[in-house]
mmCIF file of C-alpha atoms in Angstrom:
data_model
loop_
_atom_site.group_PDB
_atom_site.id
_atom_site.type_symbol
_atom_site.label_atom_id
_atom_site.label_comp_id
_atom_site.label_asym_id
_atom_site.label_seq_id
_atom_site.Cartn_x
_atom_site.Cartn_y
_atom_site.Cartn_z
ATOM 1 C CA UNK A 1 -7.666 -38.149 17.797
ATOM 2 C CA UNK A 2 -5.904 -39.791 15.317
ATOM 3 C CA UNK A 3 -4.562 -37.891 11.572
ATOM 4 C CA UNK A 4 -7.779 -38.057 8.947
ATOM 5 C CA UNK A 5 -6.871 -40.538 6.646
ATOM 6 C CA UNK A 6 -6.114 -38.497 2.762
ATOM 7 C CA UNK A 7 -8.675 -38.825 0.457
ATOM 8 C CA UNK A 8 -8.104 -40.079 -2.827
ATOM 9 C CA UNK A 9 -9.918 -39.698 -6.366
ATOM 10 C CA UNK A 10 -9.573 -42.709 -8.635
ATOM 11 C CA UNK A 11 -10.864 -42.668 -12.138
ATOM 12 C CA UNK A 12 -10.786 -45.560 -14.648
ATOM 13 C CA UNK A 13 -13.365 -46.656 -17.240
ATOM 14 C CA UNK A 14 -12.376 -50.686 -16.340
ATOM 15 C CA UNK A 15 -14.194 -51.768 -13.313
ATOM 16 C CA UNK A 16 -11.367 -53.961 -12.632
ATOM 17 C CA UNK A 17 -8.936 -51.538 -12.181
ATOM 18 C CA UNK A 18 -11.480 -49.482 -10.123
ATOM 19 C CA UNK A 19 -11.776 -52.335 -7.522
ATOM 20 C CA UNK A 20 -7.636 -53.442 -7.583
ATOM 21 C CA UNK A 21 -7.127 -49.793 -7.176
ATOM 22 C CA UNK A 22 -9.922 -49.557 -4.601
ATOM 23 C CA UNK A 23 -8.069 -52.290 -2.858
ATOM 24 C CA UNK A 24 -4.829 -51.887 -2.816
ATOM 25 C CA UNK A 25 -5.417 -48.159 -1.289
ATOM 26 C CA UNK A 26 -8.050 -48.764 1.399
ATOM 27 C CA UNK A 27 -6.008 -49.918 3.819
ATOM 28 C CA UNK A 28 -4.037 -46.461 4.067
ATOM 29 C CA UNK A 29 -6.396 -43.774 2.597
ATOM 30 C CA UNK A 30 -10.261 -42.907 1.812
ATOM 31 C CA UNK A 31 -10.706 -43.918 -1.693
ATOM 32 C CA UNK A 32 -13.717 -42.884 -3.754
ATOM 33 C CA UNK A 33 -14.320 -44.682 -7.437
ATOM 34 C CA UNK A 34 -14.867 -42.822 -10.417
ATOM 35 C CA UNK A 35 -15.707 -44.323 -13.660
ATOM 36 C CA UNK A 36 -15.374 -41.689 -15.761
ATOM 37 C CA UNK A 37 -13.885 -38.045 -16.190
ATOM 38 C CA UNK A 38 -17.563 -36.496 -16.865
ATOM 39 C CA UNK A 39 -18.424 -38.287 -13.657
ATOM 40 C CA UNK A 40 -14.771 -36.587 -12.116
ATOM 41 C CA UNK A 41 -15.842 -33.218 -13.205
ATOM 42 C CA UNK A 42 -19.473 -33.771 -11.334
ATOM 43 C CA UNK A 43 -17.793 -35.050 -8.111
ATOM 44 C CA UNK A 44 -15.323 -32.204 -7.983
ATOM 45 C CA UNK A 45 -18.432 -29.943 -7.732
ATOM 46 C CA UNK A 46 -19.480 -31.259 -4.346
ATOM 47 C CA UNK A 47 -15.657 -32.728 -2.743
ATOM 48 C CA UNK A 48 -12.063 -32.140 -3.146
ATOM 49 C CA UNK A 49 -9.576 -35.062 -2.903
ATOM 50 C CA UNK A 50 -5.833 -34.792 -1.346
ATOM 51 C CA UNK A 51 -4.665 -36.766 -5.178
ATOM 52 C CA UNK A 52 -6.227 -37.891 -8.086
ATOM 53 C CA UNK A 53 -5.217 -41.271 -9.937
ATOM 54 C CA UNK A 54 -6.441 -40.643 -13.606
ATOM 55 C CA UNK A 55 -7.087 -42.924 -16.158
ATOM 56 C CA UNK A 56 -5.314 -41.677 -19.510
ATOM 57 C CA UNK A 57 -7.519 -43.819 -22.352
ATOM 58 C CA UNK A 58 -11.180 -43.396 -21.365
ATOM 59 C CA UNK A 59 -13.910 -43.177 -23.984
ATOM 60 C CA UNK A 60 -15.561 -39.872 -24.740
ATOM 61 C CA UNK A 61 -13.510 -37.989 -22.511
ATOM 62 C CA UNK A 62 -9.448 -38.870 -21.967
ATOM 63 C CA UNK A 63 -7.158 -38.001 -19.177
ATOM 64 C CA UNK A 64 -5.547 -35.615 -21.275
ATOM 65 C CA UNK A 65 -9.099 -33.769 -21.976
ATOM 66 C CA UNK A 66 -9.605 -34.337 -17.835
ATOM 67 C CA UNK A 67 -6.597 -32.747 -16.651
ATOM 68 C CA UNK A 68 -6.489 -29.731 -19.131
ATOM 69 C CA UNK A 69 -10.081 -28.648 -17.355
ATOM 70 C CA UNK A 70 -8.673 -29.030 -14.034
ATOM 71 C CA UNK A 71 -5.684 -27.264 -14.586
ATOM 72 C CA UNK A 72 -7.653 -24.235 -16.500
ATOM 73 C CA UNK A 73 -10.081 -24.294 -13.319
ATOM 74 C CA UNK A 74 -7.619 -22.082 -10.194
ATOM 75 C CA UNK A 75 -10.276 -24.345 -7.563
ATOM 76 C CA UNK A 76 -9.015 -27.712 -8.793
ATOM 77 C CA UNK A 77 -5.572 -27.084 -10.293
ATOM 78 C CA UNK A 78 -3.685 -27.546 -7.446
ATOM 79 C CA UNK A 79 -4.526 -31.184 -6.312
ATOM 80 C CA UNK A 80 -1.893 -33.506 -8.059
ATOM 81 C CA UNK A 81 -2.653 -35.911 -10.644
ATOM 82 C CA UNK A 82 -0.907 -39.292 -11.294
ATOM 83 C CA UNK A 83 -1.786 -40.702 -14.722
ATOM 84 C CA UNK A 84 -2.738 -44.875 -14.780
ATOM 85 C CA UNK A 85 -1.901 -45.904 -18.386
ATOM 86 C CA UNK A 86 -1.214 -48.950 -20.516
ATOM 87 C CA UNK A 87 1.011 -47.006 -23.063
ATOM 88 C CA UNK A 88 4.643 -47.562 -21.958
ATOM 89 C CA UNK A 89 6.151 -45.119 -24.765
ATOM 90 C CA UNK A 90 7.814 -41.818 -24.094
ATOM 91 C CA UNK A 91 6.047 -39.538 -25.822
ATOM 92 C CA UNK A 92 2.814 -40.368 -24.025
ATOM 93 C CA UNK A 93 4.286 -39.794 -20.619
ATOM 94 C CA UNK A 94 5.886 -36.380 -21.860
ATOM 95 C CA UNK A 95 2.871 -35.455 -22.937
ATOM 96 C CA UNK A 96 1.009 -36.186 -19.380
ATOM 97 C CA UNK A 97 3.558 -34.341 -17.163
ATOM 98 C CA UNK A 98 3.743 -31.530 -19.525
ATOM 99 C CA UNK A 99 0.272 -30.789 -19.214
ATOM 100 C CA UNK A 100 0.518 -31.289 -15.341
ATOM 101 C CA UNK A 101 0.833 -34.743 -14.080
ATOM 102 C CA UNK A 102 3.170 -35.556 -11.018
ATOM 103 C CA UNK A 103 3.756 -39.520 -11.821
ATOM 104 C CA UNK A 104 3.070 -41.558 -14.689
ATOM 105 C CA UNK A 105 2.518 -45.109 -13.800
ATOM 106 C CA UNK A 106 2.058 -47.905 -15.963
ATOM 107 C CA UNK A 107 -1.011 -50.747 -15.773
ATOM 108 C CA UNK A 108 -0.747 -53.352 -14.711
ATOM 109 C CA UNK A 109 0.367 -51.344 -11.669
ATOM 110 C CA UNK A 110 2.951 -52.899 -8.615
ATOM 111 C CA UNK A 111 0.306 -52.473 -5.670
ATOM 112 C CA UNK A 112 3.774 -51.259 -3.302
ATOM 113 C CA UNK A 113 5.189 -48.962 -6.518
ATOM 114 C CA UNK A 114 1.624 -46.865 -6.331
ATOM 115 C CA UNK A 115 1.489 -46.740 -2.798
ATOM 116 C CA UNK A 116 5.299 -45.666 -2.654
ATOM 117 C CA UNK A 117 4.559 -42.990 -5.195
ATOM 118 C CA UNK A 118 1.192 -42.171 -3.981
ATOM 119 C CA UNK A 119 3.060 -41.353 -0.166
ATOM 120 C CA UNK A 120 5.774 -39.542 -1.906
ATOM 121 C CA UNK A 121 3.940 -37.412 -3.685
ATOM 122 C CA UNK A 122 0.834 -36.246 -0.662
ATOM 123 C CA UNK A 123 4.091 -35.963 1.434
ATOM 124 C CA UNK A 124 5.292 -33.025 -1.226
ATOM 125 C CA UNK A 125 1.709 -31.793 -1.844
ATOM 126 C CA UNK A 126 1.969 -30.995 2.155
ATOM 127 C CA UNK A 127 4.928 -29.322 1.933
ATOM 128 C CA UNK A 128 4.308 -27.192 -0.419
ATOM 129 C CA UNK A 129 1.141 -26.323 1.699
ATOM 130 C CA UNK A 130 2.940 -25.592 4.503
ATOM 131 C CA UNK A 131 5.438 -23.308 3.034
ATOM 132 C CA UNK A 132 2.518 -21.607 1.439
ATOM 133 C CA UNK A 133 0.954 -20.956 4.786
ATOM 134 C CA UNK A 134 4.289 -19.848 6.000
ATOM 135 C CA UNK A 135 4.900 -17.683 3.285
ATOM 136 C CA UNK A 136 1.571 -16.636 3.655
ATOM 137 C CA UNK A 137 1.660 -15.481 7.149
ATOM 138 C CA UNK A 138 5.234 -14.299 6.585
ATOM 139 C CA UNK A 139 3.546 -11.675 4.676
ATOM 140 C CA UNK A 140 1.256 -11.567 6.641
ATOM 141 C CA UNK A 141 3.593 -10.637 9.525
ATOM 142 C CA UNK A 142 6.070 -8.422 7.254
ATOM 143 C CA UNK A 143 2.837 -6.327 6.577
ATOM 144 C CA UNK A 144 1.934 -5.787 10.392
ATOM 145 C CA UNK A 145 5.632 -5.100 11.160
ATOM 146 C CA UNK A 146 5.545 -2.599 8.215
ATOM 147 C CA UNK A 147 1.969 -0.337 9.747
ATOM 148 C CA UNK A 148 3.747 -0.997 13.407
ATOM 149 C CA UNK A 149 6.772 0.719 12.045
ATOM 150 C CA UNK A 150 4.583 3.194 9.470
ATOM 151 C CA UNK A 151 2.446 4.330 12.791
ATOM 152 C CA UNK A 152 5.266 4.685 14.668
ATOM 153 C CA UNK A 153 7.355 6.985 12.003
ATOM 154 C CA UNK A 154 4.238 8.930 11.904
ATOM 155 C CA UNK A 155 3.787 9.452 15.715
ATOM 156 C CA UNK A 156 7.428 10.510 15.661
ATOM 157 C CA UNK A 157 7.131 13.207 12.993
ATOM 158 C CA UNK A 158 4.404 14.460 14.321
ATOM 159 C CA UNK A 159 5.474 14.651 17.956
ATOM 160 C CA UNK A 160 8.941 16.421 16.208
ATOM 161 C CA UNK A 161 6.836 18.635 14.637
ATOM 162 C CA UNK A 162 4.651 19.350 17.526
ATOM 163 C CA UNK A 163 7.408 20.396 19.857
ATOM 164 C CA UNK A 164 8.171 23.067 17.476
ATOM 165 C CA UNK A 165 4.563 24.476 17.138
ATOM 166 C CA UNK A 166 4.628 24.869 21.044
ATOM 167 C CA UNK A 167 7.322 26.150 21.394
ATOM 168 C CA UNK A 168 5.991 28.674 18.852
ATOM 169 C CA UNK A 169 2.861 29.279 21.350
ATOM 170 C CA UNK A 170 0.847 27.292 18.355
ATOM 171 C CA UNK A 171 -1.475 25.042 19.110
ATOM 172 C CA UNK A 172 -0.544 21.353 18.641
ATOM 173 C CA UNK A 173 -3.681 20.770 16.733
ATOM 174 C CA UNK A 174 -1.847 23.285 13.506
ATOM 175 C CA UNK A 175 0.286 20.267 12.152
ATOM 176 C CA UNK A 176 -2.565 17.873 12.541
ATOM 177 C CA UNK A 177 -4.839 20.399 10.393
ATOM 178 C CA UNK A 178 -2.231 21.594 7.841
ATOM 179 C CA UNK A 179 -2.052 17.639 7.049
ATOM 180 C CA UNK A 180 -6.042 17.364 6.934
ATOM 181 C CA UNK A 181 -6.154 20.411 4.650
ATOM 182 C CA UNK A 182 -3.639 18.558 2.425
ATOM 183 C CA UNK A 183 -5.947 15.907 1.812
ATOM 184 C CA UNK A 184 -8.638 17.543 1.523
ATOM 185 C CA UNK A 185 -6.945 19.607 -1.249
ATOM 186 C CA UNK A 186 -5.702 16.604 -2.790
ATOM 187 C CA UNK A 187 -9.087 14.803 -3.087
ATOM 188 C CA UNK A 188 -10.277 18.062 -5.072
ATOM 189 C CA UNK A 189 -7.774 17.814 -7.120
ATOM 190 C CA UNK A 190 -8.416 14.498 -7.998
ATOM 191 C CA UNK A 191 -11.881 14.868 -9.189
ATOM 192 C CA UNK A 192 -11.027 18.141 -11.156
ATOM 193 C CA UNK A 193 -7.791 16.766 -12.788
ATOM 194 C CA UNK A 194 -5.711 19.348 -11.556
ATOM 195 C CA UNK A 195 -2.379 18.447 -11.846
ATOM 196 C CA UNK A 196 -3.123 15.175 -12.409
ATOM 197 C CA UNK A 197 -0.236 14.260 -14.115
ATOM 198 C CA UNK A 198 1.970 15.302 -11.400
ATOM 199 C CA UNK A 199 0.677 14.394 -7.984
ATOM 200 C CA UNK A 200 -0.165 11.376 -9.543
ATOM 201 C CA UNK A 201 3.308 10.474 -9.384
ATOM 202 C CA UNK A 202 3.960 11.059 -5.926
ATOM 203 C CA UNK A 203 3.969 8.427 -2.704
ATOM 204 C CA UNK A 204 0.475 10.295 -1.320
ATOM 205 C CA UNK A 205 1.375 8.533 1.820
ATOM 206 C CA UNK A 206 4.856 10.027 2.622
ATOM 207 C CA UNK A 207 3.386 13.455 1.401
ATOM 208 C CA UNK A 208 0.919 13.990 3.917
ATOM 209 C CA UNK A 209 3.291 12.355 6.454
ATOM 210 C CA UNK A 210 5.631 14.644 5.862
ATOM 211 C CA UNK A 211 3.674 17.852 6.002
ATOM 212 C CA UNK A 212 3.933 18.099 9.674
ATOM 213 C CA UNK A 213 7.904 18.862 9.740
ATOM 214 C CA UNK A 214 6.902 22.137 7.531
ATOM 215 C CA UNK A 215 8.460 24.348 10.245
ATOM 216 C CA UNK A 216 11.225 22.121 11.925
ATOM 217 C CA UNK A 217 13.437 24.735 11.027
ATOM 218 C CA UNK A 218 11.687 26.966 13.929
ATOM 219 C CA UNK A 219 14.039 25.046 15.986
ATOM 220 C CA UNK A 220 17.080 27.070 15.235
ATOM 221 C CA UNK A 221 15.357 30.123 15.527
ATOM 222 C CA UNK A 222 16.086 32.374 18.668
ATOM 223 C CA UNK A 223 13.166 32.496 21.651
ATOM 224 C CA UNK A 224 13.427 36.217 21.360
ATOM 225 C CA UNK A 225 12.508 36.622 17.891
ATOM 226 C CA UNK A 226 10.407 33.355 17.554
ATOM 227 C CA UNK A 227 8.437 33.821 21.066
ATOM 228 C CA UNK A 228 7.823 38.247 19.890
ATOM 229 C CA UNK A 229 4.626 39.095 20.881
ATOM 230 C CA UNK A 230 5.281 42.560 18.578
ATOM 231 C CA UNK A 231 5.485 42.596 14.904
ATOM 232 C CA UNK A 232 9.695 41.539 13.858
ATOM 233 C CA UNK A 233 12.139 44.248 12.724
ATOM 234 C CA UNK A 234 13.316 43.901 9.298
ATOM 235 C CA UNK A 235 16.573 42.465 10.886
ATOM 236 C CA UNK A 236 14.765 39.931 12.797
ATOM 237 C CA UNK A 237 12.437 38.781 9.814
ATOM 238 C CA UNK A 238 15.581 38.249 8.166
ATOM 239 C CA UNK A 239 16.332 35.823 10.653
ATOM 240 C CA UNK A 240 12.956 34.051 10.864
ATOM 241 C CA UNK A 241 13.080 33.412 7.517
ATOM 242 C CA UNK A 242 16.221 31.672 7.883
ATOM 243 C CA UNK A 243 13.971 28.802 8.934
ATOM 244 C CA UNK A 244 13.159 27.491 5.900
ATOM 245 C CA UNK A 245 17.153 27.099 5.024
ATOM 246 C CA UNK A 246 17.472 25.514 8.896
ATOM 247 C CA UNK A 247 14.581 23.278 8.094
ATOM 248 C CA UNK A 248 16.215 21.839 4.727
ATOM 249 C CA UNK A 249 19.354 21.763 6.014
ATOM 250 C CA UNK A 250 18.080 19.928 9.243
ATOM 251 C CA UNK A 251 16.372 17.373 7.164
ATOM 252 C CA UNK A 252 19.163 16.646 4.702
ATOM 253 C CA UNK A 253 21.357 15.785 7.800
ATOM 254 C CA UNK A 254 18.617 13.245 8.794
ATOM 255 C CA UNK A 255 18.356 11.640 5.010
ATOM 256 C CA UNK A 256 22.362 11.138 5.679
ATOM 257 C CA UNK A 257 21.445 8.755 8.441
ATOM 258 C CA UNK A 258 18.393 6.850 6.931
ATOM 259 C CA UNK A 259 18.766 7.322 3.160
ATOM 260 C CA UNK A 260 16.231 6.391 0.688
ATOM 261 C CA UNK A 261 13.487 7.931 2.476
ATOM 262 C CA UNK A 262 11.071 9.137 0.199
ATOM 263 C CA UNK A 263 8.620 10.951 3.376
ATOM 264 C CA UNK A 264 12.127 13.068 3.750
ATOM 265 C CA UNK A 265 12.442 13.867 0.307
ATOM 266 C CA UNK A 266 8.834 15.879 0.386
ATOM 267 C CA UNK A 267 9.370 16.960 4.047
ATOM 268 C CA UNK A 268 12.610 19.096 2.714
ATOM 269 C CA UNK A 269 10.605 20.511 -0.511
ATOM 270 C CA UNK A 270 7.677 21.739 2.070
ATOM 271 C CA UNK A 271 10.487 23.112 4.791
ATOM 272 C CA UNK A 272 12.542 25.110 2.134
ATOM 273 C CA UNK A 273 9.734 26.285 -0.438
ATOM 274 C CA UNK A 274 5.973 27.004 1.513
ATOM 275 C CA UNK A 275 7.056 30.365 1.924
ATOM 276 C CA UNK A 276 7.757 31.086 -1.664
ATOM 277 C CA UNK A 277 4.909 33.179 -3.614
ATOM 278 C CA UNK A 278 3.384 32.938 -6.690
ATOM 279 C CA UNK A 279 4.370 36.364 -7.809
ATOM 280 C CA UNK A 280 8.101 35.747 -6.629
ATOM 281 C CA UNK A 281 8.318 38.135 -3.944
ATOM 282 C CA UNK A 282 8.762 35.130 -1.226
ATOM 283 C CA UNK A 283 11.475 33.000 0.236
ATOM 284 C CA UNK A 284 14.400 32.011 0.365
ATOM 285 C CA UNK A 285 14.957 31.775 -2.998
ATOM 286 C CA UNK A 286 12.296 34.343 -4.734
ATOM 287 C CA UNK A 287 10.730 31.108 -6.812
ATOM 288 C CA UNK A 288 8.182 32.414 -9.156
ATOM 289 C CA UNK A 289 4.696 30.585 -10.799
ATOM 290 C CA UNK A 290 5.403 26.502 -11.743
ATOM 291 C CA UNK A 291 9.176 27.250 -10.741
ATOM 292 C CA UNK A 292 7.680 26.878 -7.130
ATOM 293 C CA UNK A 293 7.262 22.706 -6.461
ATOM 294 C CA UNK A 294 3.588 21.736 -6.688
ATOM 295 C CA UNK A 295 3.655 20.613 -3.149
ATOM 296 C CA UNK A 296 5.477 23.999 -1.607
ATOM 297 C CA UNK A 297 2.135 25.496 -3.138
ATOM 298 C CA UNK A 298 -0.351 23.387 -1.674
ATOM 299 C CA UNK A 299 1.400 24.062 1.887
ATOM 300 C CA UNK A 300 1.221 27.573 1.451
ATOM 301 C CA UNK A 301 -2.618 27.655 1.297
ATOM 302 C CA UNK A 302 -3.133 25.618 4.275
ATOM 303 C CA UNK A 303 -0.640 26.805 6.197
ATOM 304 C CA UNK A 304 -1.509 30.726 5.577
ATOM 305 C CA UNK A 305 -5.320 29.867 6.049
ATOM 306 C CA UNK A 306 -4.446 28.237 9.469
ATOM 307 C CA UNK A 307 -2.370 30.729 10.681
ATOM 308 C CA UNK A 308 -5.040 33.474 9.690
ATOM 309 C CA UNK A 309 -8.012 31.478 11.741
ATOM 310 C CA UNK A 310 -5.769 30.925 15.122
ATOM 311 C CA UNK A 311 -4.610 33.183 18.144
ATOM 312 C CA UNK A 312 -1.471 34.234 18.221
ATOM 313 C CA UNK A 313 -0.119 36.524 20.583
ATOM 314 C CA UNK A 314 0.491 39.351 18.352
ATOM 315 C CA UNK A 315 -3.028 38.872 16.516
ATOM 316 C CA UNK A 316 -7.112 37.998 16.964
ATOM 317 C CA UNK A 317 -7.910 34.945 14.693
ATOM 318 C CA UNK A 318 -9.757 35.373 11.695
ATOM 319 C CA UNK A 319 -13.413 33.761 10.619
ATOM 320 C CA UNK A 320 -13.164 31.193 8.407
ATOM 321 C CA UNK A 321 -15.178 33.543 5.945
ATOM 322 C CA UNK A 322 -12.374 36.208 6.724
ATOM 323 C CA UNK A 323 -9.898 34.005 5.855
ATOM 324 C CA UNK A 324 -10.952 32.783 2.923
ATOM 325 C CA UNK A 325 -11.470 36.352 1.407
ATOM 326 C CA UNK A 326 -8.056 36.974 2.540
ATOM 327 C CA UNK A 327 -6.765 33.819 0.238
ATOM 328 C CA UNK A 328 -9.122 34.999 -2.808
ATOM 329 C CA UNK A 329 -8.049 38.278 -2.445
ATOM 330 C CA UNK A 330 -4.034 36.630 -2.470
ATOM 331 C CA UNK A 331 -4.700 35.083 -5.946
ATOM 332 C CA UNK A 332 -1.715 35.700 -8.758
ATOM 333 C CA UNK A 333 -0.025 37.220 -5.905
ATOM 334 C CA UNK A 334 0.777 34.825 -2.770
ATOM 335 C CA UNK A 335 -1.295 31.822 -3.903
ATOM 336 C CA UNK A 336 -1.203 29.899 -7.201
ATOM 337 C CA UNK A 337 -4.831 30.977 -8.882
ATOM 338 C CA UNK A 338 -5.672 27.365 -9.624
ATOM 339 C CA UNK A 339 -5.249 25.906 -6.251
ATOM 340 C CA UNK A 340 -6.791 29.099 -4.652
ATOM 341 C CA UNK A 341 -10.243 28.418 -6.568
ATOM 342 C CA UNK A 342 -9.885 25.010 -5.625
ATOM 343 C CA UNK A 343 -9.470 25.775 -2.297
ATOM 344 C CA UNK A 344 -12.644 28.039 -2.159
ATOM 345 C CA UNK A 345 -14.967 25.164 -3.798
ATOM 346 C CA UNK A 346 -13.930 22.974 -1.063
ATOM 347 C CA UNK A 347 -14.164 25.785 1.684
ATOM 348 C CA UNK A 348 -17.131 24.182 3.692
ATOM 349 C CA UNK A 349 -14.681 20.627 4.242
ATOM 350 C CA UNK A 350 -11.837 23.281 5.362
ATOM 351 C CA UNK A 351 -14.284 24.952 7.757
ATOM 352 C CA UNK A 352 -15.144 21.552 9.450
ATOM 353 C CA UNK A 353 -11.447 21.024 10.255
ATOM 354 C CA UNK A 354 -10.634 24.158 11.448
ATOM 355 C CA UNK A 355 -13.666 24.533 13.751
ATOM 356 C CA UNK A 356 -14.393 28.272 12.622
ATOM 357 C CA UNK A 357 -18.074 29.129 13.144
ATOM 358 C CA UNK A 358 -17.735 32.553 11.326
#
């Protein structure tokens, strides 16, 4: 099947130009007649053309009046225009392409000149479609690539992160929660305004993917202090909290190798701070109220309230209910009293992830 012929618009108030035009064209596109630009504006309604050839002096409405509407109008302002006109002076044809002519031609019109311009021009109108469409799936493909590479970054954290929780005896599930308990938290604090100013700041995306590498710093920690089915000696609670410095330190090596990671940048704030307390009596550094980042605070809710609903092997879990009196209980003392309450009103979407029935 041979190429569909291009399909071109011309307008002119002289019927003798309409039928020259009509003439000279045939032969190499579809040409419709249009005798006027009210009659232009009506067509355009019901067909688009490939190029328009556009009378400048018609009566009532002029070229200049056509093309201004078409260019205002995003469906039609695209489709080149090549003004027909008697007026050889300069300023006319200034004024055409500056409100958005291609060509300027003059009447009586060479019937080879307008078909040489006519070709050049559909030939650059089809370039530029092209390279839109490339561009366009360009983007299109730069997007994909980007989630392929997004869902693959997150699978990676969260298989890192995984590998420490069992070798912890923790369920695999804990990261996964922590992260839904995150969001949950976060949606709340969207429709209360709590902290708004802050979080609002933040790359929501790279926080909750980084939640799951909390506890990388487990790694470093000894089996025989990590794997204690007792409670830990003072001496080896010193060293189990050491894994909030291995965690940080751990993650700073990685942003060394792929810098400008802003998922890395939160994962080291949760490592380090989650085990610091509101009332300053936590670690490793002994941060106190606001001093403690915003994020660090969220963690330690959800990660305290999973810990106190699972099995470990030195504990029963906790109900839900249990667990959330614990937390209440924890206000001004562990927990920052604004996200605590905030985590209460929100207790029954908590419940749901965790999978406590009481």
């Amino acid at each position: 099947m041979g190429k569909q012929a291009s399909c071109i618009f011309l307008v002119d108030d002289s019927p003798i130009y309409l039928n020259t035009g009509k003439t000279v064209l045939e032969e190499k596109y579809t040409v419709v007649t249009i005798p006027s630009g009210e009659k232009l504006l009506l067509t355009l309604q019901k067909a688009k053309p490939d190029l328009i050839l556009l009378d400048v002096e018609m009566p009532e409405m002029s070229g200049y009046d056509v093309i201004k509407k078409l260019k205002s109008n995003p469906k039609t302002a695209g489709i080149p225009i090549i003004f027909l006109t008697a007026k050889t002076d300069p300023e006319n044809e200034l004024m055409g392409l500056s409100l958005g002519a291609v060509d300027y031609i003059t009447k009586p019109f060479s019937p080879a000149l307008l078909l040489k311009r006519i070709e050049l021009h559909l030939l650059l109108q089809s370039q530029k479609n092209e390279l839109r469409a490339f561009n366009e799936n360009l983007t299109d493909m730069v997007r994909k690539r980007t989630n392929e590479i997004s869902r693959l970054q997150s699978a990676i954290i969260l298989w890192t992160a995984e590998m420490v929780e069992f070798r912890d005896e923790e369920t695999g599930q804990h990261v996964e929660r922590v992260q839904q308990y995150l969001e949950i938290l976060l949606e709340a604090m969207k429709k209360t305004d709590l902290y708004t100013a802050e979080f609002t700041t933040w790359d929501i995306e790279a926080f909750l993917s980084s939640a799951p590498l909390h506890d990388v710093g487990k790694i470093r920690i000894k089996d025989d202090i990590l794997l204690k089915p007792e409670q830990l000696t003072d001496e080896e609670f010193t060293d189990m909290k050491l894994h909030t410095v291995y965690g940080k330190m751990l993650l700073e090596s990685l942003q060394d190798k792929v810098p400008n990671q802003t998922f890395l940048d939160y994962a080291k704030t949760l490592a380090y701070s989650h085990h610091e307390k509101w009332n300053g009596t936590g670690y490793p550094e002994g941060l106190k109220g606001f001093k403690i980042p915003l994020q660090a605070r969220m963690m330690a809710l959800a990660d305290v309230y999973d810990a106190l609903v699972s099995e470990r092997p030195y504990k029963k879990p906790f109900s839900h209910e249990e667990a959330m009196q614990i937390i209440a209980e924890s206000r001004d003392a562990q927990f920052d009293p604004d996200l605590v309450d905030l985590f209460l009103s929100v207790s029954h979407k908590i419940k749901e992830i965790s999978g406590k029935n009481g």
